[in-house]
mmCIF file of C-alpha atoms in Angstrom:
data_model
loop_
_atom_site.group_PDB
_atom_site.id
_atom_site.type_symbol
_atom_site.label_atom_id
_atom_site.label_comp_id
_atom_site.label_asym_id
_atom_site.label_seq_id
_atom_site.Cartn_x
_atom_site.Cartn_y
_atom_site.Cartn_z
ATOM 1 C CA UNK A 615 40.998 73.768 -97.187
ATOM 2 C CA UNK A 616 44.422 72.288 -97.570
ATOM 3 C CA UNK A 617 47.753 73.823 -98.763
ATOM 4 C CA UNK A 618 47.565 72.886 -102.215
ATOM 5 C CA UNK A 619 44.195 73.771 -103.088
ATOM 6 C CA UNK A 620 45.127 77.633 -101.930
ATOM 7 C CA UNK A 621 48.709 77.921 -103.503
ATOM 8 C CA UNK A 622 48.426 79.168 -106.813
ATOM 9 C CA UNK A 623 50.972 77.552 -108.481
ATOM 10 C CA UNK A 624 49.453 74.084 -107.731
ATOM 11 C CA UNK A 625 45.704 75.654 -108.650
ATOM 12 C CA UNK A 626 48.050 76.769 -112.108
ATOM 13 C CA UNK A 627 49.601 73.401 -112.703
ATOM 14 C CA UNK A 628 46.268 71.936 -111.898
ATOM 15 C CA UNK A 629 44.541 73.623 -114.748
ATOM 16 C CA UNK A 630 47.330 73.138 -117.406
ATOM 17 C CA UNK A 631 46.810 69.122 -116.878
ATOM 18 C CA UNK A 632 43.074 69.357 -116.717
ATOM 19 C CA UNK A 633 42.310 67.572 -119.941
ATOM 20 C CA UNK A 634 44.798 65.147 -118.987
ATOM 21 C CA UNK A 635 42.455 63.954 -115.619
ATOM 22 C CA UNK A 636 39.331 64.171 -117.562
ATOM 23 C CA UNK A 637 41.143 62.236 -120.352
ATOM 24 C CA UNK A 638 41.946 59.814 -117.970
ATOM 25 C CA UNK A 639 38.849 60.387 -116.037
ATOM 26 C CA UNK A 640 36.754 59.033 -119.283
ATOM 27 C CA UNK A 641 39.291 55.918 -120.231
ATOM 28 C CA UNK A 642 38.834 54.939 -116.473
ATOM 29 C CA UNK A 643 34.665 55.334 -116.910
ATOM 30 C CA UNK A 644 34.863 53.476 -120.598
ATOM 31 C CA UNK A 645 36.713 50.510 -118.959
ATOM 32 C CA UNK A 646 34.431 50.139 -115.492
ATOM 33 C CA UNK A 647 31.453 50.311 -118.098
ATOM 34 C CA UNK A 648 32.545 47.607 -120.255
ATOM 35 C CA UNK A 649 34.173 45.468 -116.720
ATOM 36 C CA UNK A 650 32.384 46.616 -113.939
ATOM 37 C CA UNK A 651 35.233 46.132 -111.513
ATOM 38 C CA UNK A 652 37.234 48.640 -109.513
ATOM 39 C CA UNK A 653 40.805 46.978 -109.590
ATOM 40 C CA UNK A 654 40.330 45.616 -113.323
ATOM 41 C CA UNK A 655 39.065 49.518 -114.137
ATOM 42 C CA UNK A 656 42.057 50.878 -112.437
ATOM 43 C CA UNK A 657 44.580 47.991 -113.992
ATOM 44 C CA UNK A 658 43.326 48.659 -117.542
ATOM 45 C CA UNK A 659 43.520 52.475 -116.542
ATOM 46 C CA UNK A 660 47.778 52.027 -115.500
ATOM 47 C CA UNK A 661 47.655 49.301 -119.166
ATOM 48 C CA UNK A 662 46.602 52.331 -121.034
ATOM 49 C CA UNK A 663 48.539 54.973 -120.177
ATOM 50 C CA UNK A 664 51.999 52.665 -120.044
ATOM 51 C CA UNK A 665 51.618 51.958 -123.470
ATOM 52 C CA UNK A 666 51.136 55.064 -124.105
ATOM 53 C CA UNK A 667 54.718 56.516 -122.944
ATOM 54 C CA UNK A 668 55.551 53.051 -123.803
ATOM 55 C CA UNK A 669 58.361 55.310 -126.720
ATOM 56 C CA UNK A 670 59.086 57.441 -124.006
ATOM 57 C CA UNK A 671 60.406 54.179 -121.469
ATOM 58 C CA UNK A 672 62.170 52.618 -124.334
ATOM 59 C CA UNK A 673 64.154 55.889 -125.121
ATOM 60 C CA UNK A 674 65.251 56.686 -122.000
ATOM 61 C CA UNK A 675 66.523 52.890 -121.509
ATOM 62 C CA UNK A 676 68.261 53.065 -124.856
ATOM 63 C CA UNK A 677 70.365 56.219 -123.944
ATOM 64 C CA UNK A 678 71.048 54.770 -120.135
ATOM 65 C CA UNK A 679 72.533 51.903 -122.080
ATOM 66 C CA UNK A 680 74.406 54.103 -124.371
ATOM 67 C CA UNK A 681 75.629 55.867 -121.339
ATOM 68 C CA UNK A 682 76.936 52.509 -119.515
ATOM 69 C CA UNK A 683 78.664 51.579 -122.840
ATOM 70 C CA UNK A 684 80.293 54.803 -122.417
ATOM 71 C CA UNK A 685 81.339 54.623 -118.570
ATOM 72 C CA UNK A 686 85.483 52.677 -119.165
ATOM 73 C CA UNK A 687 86.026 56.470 -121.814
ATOM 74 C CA UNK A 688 84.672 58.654 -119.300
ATOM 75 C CA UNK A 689 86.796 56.913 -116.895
ATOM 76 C CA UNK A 690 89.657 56.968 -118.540
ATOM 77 C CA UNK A 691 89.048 60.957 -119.680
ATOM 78 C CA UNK A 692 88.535 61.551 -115.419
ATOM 79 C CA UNK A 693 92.144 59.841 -114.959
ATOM 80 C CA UNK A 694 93.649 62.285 -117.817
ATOM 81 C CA UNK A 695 92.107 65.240 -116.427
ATOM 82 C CA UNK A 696 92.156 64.700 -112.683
ATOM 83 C CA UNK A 697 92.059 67.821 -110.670
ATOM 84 C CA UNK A 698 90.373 71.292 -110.549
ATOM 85 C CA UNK A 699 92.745 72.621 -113.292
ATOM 86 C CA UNK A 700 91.840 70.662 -115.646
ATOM 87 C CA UNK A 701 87.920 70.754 -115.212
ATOM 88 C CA UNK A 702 87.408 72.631 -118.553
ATOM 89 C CA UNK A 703 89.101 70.083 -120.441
ATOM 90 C CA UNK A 704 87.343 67.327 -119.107
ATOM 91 C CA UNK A 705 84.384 68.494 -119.847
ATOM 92 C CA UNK A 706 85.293 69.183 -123.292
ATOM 93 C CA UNK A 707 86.326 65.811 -124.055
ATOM 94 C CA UNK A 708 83.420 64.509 -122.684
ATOM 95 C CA UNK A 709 80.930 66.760 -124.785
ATOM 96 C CA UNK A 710 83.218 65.193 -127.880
ATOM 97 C CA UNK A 711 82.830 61.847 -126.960
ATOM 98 C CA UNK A 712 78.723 62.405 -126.460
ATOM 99 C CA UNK A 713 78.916 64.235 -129.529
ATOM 100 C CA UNK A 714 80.854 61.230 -131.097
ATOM 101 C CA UNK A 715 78.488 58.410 -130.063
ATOM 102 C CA UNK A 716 75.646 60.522 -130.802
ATOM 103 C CA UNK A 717 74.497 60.290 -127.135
ATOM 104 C CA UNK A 718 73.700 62.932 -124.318
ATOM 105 C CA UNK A 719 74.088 63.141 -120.408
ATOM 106 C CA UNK A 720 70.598 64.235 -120.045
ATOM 107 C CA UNK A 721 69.181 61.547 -122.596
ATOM 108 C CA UNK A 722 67.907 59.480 -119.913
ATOM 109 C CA UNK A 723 66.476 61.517 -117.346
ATOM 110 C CA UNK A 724 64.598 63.557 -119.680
ATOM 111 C CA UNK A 725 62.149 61.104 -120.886
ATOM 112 C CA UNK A 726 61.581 60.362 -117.485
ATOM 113 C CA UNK A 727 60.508 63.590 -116.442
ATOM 114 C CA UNK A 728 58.269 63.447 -119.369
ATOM 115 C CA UNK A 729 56.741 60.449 -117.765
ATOM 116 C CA UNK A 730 56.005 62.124 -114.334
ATOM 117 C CA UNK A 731 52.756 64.479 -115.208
ATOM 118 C CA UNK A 732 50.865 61.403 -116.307
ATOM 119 C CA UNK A 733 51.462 59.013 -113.597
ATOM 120 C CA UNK A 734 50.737 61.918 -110.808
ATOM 121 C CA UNK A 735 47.540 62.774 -112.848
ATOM 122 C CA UNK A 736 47.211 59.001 -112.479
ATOM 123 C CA UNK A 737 47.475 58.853 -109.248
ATOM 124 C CA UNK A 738 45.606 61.870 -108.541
ATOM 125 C CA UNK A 739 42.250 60.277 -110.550
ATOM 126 C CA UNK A 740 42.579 56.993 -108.527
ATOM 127 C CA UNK A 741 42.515 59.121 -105.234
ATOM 128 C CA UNK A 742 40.108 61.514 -105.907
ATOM 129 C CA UNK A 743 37.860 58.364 -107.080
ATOM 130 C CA UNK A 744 36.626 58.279 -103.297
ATOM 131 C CA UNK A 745 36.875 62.045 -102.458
ATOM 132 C CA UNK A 746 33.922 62.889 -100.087
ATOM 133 C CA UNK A 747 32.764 64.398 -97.505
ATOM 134 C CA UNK A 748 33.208 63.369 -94.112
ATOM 135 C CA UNK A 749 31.128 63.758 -90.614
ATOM 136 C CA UNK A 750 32.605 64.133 -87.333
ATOM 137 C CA UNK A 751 32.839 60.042 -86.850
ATOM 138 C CA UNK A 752 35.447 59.708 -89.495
ATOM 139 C CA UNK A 753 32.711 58.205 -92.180
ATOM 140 C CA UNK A 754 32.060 59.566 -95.426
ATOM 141 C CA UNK A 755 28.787 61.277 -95.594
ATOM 142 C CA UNK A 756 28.912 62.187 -99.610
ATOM 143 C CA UNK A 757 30.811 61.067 -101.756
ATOM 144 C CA UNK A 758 32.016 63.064 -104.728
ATOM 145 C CA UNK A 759 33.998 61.209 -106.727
ATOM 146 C CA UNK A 760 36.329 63.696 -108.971
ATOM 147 C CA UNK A 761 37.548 63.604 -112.455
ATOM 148 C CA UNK A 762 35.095 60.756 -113.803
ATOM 149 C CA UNK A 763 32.452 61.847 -115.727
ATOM 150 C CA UNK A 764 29.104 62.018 -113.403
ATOM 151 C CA UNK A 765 26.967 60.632 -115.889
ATOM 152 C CA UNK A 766 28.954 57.532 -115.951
ATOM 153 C CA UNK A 767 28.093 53.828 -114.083
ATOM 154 C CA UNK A 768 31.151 54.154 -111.682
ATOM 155 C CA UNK A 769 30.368 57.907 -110.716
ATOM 156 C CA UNK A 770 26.966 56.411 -109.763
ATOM 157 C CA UNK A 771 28.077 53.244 -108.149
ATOM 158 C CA UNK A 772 30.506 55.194 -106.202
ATOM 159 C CA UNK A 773 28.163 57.764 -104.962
ATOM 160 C CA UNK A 774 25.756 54.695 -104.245
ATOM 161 C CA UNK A 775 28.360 53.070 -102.348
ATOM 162 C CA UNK A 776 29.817 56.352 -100.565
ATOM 163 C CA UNK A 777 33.284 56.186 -101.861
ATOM 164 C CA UNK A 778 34.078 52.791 -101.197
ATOM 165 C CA UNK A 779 35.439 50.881 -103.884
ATOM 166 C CA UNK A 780 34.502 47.047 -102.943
ATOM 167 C CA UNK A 781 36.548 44.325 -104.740
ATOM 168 C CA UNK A 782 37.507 40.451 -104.846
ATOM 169 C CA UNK A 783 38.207 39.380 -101.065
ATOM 170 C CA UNK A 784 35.989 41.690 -99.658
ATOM 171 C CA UNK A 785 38.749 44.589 -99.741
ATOM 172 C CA UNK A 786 37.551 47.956 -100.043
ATOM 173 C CA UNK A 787 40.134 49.459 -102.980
ATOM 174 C CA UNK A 788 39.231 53.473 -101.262
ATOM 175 C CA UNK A 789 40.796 52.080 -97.581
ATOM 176 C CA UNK A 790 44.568 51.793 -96.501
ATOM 177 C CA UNK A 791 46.385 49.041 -94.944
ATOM 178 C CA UNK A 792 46.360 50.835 -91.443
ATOM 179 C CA UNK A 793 42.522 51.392 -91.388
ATOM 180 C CA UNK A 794 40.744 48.893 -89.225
ATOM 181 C CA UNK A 795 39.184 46.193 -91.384
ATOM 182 C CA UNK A 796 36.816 44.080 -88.896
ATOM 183 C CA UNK A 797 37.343 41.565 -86.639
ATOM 184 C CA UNK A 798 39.749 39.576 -88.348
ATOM 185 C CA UNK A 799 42.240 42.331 -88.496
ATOM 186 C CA UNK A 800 45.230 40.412 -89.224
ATOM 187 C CA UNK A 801 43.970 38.215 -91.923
ATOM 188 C CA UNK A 802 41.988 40.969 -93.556
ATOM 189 C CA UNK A 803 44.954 43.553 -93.621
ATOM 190 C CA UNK A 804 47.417 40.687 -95.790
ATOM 191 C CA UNK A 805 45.655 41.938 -99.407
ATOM 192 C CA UNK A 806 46.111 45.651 -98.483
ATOM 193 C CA UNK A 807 49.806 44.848 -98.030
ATOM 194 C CA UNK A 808 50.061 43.033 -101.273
ATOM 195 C CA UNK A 809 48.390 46.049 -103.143
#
């Protein structure tokens, strides 16, 4: 068992953003059902939910930019109220001149720490796609997909195929670029890098 499967707080977060992997979990199944392709599940899969914070992105970028238009005043405030003295001050006058431009300090990091649950819970699903179990060679014995909906074609075709996700140029989607990929190592390692 690994670290984060006993900490409770993981196990807690885990549980809050369950509907958000089967959510996920069923978009993913919907798409490989209509396309059965790994990659072009997965790609419509990262489509999906990027539209979705889609507001989120543009928010954040608009009060970044507000924020740059602001940078020669807060400059010119941190010349007028140089030194430890006059640290109070400055930050007055820079909460008026937010205030003033109807802007905020923490307008663009916020939306994207909004951003962050979904893409881990994206990441998470595509992992846990070939979760299994493995024997003492290093092969996957089982494979239990997680998060997808068992019922569904890739659940099946990914407990058919034990985990591994086979795509265009023979690449297997559930491997890394370091695992050994055949004979032609070299040549067959060049779309793992791309990915």
């Amino acid at each position: 068992m690994n670290f984060l499967a006993e900490n409770a707080l993981f196990k807690d977060i885990g549980e809050v953003f369950h509907p958000l992997f089967e959510l996920f979990g069923l978009i993913l199944a919907g798409i490989y059902a209509v396309i059965p392709n790994y990659a072009i599940a997965i790609f419509g899969l990262t489509v999906v939910i990027m539209l979705a914070l889609t507001p989120v992105t543009i928010k954040s970028t608009k009060s970044m930019l507000a924020m740059q238009r602001l940078q020669p005043e807060m400059k010119k405030l941190q010349v007028k109220y140089k030194g430890p003295e006059n640290r109070e001050q400055l930050n007055a006058e820079m909460m008026k001149l937010y205030k003033e431009n109807g802007t905020s300090p923490f307008g663009a990091c916020l939306p994207s720490l909004l951003q962050m649950p979904f893409l881990i819970v994206l990441y998470s699903l595509i992992r846990g796609l070939s979760f299994g179990v493995m024997g003492k060679n290093g092969q996957v014995i089982k494979a239990t997909p997680r998060y997808i909906p068992n019922g569904s074609q890739i659940y099946k075709n990914l407990v058919a195929n034990k985990g591994q996700m086979h795509s265009w140029f023979g690449t297997d989607l559930s491997s890394s670029p370091f695992t050994h990929h055949g004979s032609n190592q070299a040549l067959l390692i060049i779309p793992y890098l791309v990915l």
